[in-house]
PDB file of C-alpha atoms in Angstrom:
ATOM      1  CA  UNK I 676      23.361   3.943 -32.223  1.00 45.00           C
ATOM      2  CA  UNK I 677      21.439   2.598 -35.064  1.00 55.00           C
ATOM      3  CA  UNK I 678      19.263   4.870 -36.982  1.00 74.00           C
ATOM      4  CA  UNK I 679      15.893   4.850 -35.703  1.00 92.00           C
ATOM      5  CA  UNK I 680      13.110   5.901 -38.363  1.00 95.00           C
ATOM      6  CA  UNK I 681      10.477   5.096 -36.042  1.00 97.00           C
ATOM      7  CA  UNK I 682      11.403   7.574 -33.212  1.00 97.00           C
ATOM      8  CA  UNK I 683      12.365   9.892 -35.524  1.00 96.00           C
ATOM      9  CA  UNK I 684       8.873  10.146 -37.783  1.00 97.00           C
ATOM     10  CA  UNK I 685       7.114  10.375 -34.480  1.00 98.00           C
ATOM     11  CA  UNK I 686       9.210  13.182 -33.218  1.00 98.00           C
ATOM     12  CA  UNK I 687       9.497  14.986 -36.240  1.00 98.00           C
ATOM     13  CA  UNK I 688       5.942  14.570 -36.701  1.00 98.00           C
ATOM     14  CA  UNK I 689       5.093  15.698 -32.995  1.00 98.00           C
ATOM     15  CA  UNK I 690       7.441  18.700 -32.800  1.00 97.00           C
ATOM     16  CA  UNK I 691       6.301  20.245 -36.359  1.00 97.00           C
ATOM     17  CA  UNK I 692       2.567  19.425 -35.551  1.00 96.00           C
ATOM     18  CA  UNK I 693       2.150  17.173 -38.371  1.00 96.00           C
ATOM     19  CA  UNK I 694      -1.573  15.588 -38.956  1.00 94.00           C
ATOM     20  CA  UNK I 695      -2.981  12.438 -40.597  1.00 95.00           C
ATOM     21  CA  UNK I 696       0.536  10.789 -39.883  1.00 98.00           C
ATOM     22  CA  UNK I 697       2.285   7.863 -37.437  1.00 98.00           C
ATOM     23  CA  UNK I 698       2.261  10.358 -34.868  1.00 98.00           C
ATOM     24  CA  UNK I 699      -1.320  10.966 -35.422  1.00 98.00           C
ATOM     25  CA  UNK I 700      -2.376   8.009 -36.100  1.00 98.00           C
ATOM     26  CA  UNK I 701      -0.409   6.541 -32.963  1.00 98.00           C
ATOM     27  CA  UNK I 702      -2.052   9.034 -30.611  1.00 98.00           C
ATOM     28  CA  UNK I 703      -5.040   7.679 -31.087  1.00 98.00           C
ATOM     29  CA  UNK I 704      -4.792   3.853 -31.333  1.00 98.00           C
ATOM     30  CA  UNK I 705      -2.611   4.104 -28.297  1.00 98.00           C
ATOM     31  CA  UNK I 706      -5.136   6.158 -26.167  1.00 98.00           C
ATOM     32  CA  UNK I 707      -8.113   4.636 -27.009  1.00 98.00           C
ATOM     33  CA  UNK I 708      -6.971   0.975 -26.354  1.00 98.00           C
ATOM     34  CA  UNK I 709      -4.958   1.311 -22.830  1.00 98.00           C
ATOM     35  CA  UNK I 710      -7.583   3.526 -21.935  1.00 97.00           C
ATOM     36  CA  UNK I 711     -10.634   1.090 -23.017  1.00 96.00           C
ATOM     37  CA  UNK I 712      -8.926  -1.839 -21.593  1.00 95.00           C
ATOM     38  CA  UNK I 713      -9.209  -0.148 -18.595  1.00 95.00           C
ATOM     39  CA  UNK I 714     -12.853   0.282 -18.562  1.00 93.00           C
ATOM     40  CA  UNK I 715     -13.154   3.546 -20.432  1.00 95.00           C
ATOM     41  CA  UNK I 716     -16.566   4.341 -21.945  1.00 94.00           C
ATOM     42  CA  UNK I 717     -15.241   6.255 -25.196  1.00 95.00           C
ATOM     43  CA  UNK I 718     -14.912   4.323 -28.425  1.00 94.00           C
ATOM     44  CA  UNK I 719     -12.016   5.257 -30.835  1.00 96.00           C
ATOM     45  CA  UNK I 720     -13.939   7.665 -33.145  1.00 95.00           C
ATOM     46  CA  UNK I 721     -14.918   9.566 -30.038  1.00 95.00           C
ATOM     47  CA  UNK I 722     -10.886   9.642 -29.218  1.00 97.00           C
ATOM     48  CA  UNK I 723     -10.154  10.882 -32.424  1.00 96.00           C
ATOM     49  CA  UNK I 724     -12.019  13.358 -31.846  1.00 96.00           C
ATOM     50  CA  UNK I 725     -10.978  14.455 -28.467  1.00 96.00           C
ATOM     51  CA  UNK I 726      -7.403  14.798 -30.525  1.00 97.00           C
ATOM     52  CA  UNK I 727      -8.385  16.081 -33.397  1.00 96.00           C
ATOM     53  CA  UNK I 728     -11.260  18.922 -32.059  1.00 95.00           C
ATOM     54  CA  UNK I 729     -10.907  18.532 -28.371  1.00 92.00           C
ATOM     55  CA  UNK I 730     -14.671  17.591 -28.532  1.00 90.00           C
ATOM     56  CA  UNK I 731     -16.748  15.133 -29.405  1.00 88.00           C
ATOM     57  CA  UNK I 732     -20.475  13.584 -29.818  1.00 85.00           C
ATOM     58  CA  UNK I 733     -22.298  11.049 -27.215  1.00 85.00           C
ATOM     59  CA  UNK I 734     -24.239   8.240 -28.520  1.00 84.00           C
ATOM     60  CA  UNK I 735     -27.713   8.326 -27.776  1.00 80.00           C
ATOM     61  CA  UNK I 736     -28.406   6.891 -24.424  1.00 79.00           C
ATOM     62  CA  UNK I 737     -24.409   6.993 -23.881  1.00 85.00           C
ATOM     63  CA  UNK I 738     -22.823   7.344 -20.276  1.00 85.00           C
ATOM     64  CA  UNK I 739     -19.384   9.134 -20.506  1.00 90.00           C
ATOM     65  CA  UNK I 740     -17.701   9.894 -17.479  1.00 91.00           C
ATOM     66  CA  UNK I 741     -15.582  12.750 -17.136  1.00 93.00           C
ATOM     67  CA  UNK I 742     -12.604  11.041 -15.638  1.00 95.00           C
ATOM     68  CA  UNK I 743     -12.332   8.928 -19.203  1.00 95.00           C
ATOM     69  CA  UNK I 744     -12.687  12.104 -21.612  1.00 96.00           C
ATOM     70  CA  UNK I 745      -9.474  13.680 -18.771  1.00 97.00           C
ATOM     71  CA  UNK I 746      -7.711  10.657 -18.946  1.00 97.00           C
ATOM     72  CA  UNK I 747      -7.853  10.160 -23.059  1.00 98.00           C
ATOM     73  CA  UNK I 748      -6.162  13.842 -23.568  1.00 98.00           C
ATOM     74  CA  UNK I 749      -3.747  13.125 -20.471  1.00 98.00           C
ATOM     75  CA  UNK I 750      -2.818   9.856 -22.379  1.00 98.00           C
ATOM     76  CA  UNK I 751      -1.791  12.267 -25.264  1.00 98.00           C
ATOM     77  CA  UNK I 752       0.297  14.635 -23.211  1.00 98.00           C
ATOM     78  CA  UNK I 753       1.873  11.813 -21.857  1.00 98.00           C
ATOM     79  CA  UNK I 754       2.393   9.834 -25.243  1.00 98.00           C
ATOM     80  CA  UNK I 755       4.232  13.732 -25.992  1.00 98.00           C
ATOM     81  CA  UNK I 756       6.199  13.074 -22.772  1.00 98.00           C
ATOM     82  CA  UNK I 757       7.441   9.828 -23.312  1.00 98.00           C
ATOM     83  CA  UNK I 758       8.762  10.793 -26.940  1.00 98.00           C
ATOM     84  CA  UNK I 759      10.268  13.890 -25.006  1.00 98.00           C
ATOM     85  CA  UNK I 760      12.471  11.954 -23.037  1.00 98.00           C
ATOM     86  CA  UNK I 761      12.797   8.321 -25.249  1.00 98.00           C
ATOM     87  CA  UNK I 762      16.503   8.532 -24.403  1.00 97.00           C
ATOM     88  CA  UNK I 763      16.840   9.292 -21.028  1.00 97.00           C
ATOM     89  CA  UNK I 764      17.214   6.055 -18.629  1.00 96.00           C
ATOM     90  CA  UNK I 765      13.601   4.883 -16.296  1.00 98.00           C
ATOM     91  CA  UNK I 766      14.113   6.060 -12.843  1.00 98.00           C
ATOM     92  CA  UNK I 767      11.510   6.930  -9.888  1.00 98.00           C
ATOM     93  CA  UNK I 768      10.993  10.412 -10.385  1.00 98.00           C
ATOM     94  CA  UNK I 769      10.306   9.446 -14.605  1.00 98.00           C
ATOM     95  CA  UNK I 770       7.763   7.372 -13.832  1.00 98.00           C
ATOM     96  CA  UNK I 771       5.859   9.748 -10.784  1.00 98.00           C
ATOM     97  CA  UNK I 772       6.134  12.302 -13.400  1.00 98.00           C
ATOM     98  CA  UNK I 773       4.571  10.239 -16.312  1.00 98.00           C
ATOM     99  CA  UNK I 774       1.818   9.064 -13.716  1.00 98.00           C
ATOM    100  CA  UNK I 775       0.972  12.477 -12.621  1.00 98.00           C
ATOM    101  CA  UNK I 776       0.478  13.612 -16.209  1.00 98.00           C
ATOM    102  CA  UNK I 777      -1.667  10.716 -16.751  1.00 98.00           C
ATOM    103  CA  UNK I 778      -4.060  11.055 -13.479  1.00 98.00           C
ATOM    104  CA  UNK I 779      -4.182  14.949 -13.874  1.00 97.00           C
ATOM    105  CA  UNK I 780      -7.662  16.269 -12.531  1.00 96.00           C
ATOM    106  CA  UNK I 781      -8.927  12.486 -12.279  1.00 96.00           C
ATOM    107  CA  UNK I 782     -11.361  12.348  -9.609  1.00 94.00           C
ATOM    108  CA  UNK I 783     -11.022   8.788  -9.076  1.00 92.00           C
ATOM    109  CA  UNK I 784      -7.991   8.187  -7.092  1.00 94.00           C
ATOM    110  CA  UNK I 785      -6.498  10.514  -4.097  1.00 95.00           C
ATOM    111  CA  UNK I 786      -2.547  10.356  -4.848  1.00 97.00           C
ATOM    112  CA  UNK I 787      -1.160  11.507  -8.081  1.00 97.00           C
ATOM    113  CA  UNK I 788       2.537  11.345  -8.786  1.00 98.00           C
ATOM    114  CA  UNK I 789       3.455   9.814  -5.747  1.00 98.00           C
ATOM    115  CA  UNK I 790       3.197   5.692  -4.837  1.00 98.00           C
ATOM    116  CA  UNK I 791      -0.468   4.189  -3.492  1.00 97.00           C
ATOM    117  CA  UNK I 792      -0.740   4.696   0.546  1.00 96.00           C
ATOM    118  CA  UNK I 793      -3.096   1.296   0.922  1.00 95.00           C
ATOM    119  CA  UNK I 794      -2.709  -1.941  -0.549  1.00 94.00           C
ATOM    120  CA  UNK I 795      -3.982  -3.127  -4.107  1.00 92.00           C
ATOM    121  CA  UNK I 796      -4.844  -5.578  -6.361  1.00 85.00           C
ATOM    122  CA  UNK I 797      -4.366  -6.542  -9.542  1.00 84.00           C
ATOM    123  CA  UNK I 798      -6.422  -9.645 -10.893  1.00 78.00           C
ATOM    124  CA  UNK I 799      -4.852 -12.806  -9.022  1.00 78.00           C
ATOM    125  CA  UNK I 800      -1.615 -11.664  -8.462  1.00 82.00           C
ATOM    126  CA  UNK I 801      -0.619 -10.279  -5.258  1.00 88.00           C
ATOM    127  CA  UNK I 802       0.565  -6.834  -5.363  1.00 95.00           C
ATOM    128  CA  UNK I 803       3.623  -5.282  -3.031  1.00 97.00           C
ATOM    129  CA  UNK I 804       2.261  -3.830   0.322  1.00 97.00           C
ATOM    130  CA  UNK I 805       2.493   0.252   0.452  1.00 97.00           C
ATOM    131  CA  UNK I 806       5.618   0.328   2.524  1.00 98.00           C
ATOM    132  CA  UNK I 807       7.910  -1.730   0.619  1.00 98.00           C
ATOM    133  CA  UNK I 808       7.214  -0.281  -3.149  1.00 98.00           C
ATOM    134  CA  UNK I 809      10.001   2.331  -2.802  1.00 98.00           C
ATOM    135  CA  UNK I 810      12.494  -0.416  -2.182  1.00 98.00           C
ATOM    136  CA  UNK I 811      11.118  -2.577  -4.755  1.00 98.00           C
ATOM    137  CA  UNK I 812      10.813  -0.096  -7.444  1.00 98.00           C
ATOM    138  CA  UNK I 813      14.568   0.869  -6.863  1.00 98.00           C
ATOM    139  CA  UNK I 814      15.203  -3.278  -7.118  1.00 98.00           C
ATOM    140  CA  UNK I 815      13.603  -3.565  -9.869  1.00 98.00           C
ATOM    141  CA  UNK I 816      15.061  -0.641 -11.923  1.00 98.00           C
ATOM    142  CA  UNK I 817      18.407  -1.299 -10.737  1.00 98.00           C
ATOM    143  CA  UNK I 818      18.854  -4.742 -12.603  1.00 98.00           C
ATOM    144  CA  UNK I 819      16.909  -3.391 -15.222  1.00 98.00           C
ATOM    145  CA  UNK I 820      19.023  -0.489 -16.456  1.00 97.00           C
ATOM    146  CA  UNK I 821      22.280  -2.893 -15.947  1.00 96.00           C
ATOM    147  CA  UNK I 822      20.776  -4.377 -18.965  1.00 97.00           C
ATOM    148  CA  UNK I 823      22.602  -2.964 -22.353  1.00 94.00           C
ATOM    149  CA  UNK I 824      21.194  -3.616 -25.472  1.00 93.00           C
ATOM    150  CA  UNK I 825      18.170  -5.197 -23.955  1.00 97.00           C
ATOM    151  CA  UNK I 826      15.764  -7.310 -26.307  1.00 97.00           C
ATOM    152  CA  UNK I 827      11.753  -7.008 -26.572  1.00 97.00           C
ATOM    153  CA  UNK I 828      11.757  -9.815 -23.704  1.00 96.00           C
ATOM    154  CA  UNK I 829      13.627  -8.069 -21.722  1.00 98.00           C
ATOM    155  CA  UNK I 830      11.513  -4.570 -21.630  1.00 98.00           C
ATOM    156  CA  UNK I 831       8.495  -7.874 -21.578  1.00 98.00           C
ATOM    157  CA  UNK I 832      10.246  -8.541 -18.006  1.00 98.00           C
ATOM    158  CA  UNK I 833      10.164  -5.098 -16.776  1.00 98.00           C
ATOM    159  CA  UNK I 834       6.630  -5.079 -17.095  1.00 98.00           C
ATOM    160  CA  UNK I 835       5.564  -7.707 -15.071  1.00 97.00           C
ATOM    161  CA  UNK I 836       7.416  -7.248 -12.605  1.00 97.00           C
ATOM    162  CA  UNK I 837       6.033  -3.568 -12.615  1.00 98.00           C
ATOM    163  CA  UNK I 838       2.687  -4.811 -12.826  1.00 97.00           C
ATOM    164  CA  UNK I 839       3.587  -6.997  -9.769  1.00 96.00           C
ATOM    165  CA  UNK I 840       4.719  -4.197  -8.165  1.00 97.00           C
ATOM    166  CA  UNK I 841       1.401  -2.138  -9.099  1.00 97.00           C
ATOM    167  CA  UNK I 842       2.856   1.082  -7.247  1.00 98.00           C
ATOM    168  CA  UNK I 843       0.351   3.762  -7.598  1.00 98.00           C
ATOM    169  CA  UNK I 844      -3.342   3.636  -6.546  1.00 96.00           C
ATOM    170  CA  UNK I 845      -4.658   3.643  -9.998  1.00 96.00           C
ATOM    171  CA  UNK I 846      -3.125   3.872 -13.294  1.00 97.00           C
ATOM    172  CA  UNK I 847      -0.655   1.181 -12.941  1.00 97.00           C
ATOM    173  CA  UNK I 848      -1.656  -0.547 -16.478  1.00 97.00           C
ATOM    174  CA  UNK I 849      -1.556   2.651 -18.707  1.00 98.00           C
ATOM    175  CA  UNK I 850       1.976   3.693 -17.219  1.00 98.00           C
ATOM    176  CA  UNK I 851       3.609   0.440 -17.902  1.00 98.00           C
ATOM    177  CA  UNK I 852       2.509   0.642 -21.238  1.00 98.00           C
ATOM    178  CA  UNK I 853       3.479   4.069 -21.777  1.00 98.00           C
ATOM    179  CA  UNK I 854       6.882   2.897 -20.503  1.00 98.00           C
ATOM    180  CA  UNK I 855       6.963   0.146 -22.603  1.00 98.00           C
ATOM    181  CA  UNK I 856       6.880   1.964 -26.038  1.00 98.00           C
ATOM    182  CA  UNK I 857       9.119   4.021 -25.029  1.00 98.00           C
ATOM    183  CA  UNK I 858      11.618   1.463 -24.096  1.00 98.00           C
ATOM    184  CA  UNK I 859      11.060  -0.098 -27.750  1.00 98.00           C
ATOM    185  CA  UNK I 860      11.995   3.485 -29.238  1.00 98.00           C
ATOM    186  CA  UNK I 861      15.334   3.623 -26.953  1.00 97.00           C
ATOM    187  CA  UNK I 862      16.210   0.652 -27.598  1.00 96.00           C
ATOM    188  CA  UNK I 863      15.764   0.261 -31.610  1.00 95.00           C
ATOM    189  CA  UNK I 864      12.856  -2.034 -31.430  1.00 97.00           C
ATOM    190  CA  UNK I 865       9.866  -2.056 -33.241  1.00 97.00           C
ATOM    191  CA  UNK I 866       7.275  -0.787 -30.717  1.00 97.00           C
ATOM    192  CA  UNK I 867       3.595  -2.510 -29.931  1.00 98.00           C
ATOM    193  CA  UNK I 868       0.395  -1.196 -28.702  1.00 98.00           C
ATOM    194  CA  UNK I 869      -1.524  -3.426 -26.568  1.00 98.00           C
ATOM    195  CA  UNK I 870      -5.207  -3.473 -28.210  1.00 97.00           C
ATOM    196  CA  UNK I 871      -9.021  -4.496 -27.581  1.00 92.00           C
ATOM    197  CA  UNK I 872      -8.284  -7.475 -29.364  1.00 95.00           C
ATOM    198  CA  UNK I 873      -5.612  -8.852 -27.156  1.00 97.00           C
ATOM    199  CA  UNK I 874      -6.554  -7.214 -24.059  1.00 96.00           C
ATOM    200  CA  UNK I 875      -7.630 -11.177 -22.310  1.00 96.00           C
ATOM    201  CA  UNK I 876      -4.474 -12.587 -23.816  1.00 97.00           C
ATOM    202  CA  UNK I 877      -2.830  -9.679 -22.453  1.00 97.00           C
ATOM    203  CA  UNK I 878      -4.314 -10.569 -19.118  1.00 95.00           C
ATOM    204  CA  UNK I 879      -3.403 -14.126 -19.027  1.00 96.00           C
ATOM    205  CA  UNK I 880      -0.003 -13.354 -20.042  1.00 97.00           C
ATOM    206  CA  UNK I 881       0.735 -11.515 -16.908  1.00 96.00           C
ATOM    207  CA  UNK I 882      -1.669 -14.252 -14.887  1.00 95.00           C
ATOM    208  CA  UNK I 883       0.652 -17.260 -16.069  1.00 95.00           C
ATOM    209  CA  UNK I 884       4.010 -15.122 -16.266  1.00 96.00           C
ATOM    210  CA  UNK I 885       6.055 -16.819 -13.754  1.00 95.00           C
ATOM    211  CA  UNK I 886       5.117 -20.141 -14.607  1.00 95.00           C
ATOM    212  CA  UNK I 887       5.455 -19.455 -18.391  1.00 97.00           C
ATOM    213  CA  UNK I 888       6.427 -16.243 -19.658  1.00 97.00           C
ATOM    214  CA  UNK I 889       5.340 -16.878 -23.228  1.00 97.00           C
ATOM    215  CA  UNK I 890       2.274 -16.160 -23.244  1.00 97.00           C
ATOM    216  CA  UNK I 891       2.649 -12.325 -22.688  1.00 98.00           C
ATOM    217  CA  UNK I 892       5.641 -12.455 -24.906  1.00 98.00           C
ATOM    218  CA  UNK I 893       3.380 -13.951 -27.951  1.00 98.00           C
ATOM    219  CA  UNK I 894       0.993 -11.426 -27.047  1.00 98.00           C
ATOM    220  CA  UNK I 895       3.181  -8.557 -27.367  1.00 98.00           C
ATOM    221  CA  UNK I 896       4.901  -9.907 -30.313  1.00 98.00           C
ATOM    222  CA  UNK I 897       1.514  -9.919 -31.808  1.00 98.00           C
ATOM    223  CA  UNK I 898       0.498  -6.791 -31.125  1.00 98.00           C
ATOM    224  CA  UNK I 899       4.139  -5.292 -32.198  1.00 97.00           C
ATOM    225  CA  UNK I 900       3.421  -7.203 -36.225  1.00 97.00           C
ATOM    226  CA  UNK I 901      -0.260  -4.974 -36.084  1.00 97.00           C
ATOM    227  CA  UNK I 902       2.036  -2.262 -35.220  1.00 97.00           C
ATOM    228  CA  UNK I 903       4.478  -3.259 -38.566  1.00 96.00           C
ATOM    229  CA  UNK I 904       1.035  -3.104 -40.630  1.00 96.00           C
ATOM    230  CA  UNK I 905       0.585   0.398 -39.714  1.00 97.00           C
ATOM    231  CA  UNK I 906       4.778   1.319 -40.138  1.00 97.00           C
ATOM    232  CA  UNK I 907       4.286  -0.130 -43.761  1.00 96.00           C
ATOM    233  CA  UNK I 908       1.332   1.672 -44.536  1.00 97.00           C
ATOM    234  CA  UNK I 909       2.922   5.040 -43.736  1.00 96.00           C
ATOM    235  CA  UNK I 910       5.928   3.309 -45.830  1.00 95.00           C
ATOM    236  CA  UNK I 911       8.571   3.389 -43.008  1.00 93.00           C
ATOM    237  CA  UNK I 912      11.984   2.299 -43.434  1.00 83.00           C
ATOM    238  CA  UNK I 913      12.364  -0.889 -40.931  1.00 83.00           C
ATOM    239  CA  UNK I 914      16.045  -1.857 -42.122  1.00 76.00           C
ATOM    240  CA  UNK I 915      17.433  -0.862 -38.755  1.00 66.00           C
ATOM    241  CA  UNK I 916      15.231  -1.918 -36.518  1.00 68.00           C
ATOM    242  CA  UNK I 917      14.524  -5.115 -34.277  1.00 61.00           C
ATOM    243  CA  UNK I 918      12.123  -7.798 -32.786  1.00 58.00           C
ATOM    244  CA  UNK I 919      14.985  -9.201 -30.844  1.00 56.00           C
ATOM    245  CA  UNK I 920      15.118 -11.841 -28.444  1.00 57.00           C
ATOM    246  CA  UNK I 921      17.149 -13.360 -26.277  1.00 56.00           C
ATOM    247  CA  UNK I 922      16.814 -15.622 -22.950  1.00 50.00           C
ATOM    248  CA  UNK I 923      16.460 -13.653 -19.908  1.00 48.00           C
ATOM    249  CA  UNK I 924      18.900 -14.295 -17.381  1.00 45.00           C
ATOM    250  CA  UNK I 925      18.431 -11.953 -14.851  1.00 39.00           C
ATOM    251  CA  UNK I 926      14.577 -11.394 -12.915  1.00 46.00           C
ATOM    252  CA  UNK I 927      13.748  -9.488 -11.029  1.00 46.00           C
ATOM    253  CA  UNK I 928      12.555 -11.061  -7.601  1.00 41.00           C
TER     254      UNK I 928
END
């Protein structure tokens, strides 16, 4: 296995409580832009704060809901988590676990950890009914972890067809993000953070996948050279790692 600076500054950073570093600086841009594309109220100096001080100060006249100050320092707990366990392979009981960390205490959906009970929705694109996600979710990681040596496109794939999927009641978005860094990590490539910025590219990406997956691959791509800018500023080595490609032969159906 390649040496992998980036995994390892985070880690290293993590474990010996490190501030004003990647880790640090990760935590944040990662939580406040899954979470805000999701609808959350709190901006990022707000969810610096949160990290930082475990507090922080309203705007005047400023609605935050409770569920979005839980869900910013569950996003950090389960940032911790994914770094935890970078090297171990995706399989159901990974991802209940990672969901349940991230909908702890959240009074806005009735099953944590566990797969959605009703159907759902996601945009335009038709989601798989309650009773067939198990299956589907066993499909899908099945011809994914076949995969060795799989390329940014590849982890890409995974995600839509998660998306498609959508298998928990809420949530669905921040987990496959979550397992989407953490896929870049294992697998030696440089990892991306999906922002404010690119959040309607994002959208249209998965919208127009099927008929023309680059879209979402652009976006991410995108995303993952904003990522670089922050890796150079923190001056780490990118000799070993990869924004590797190739053509996707198997999908997931």
């Amino acid at each position: 296995m390649n040496e992998n600076k980036i995994y390892q500054t985070l880690f290293e950073e993590y474990s010996n409580g490190y501030k004003n570093g990647l880790y640090h600086k990760t935590q944040i841009l990662f939580a406040y832009n899954s979470n805000h594309i999701e609808g959350s109220s709190l901006n990022q100096d707000q969810t610096r704060s949160i990290f930082e001080t475990n507090s922080f100060i309203a705007n005047r006249e400023q609605i935050i809901k409770t569920n979005d100050i839980l869900e910013a320092k569950n996003h950090f707990k389960a940032f911790d988590f994914i770094l935890e366990n970078t090297y171990k392979n995706i399989d159901i009981d990974f991802i209940k676990e990672l969901h349940l960390i991230l909908k702890k205490n959240c009074s806005d959906i009735n099953i944590i950890g566990d797969f959605k009970k009703k159907q759902n929705f996601v945009g335009d694109i038709k989601t798989t009914p309650p009773q067939s996600v198990n299956a589907q979710m066993q499909k899908l990681l099945y011809s994914y972890n076949e995969i060795q040596n799989k390329a940014i496109n590849e982890l890409i794939n995974f995600h839509f067809y998660f998306e498609k999927i959508h298998p928990f009641e809420d949530g669905n978005g921040r987990v496959g993000r979550l397992l989407m860094f953490k896929e870049c990590l294992k697998e030696n490539i440089i990892p991306f953070i999906i922002d404010e910025e690119h959040k309607l590219f994002y959208y249209r990406g998965l919208k127009e996948y099927e008929n023309n997956q680059g879209y979402l691959i652009q976006t991410c791509l995108s995303c993952q050279d904003y990522y670089k800018e922050l890796l150079d500023y923190f001056e780490i080595d990118l000799t070993q790692q990869t924004t590797k490609t190739k053509t996707i032969k198997r999908k997931h159906k």
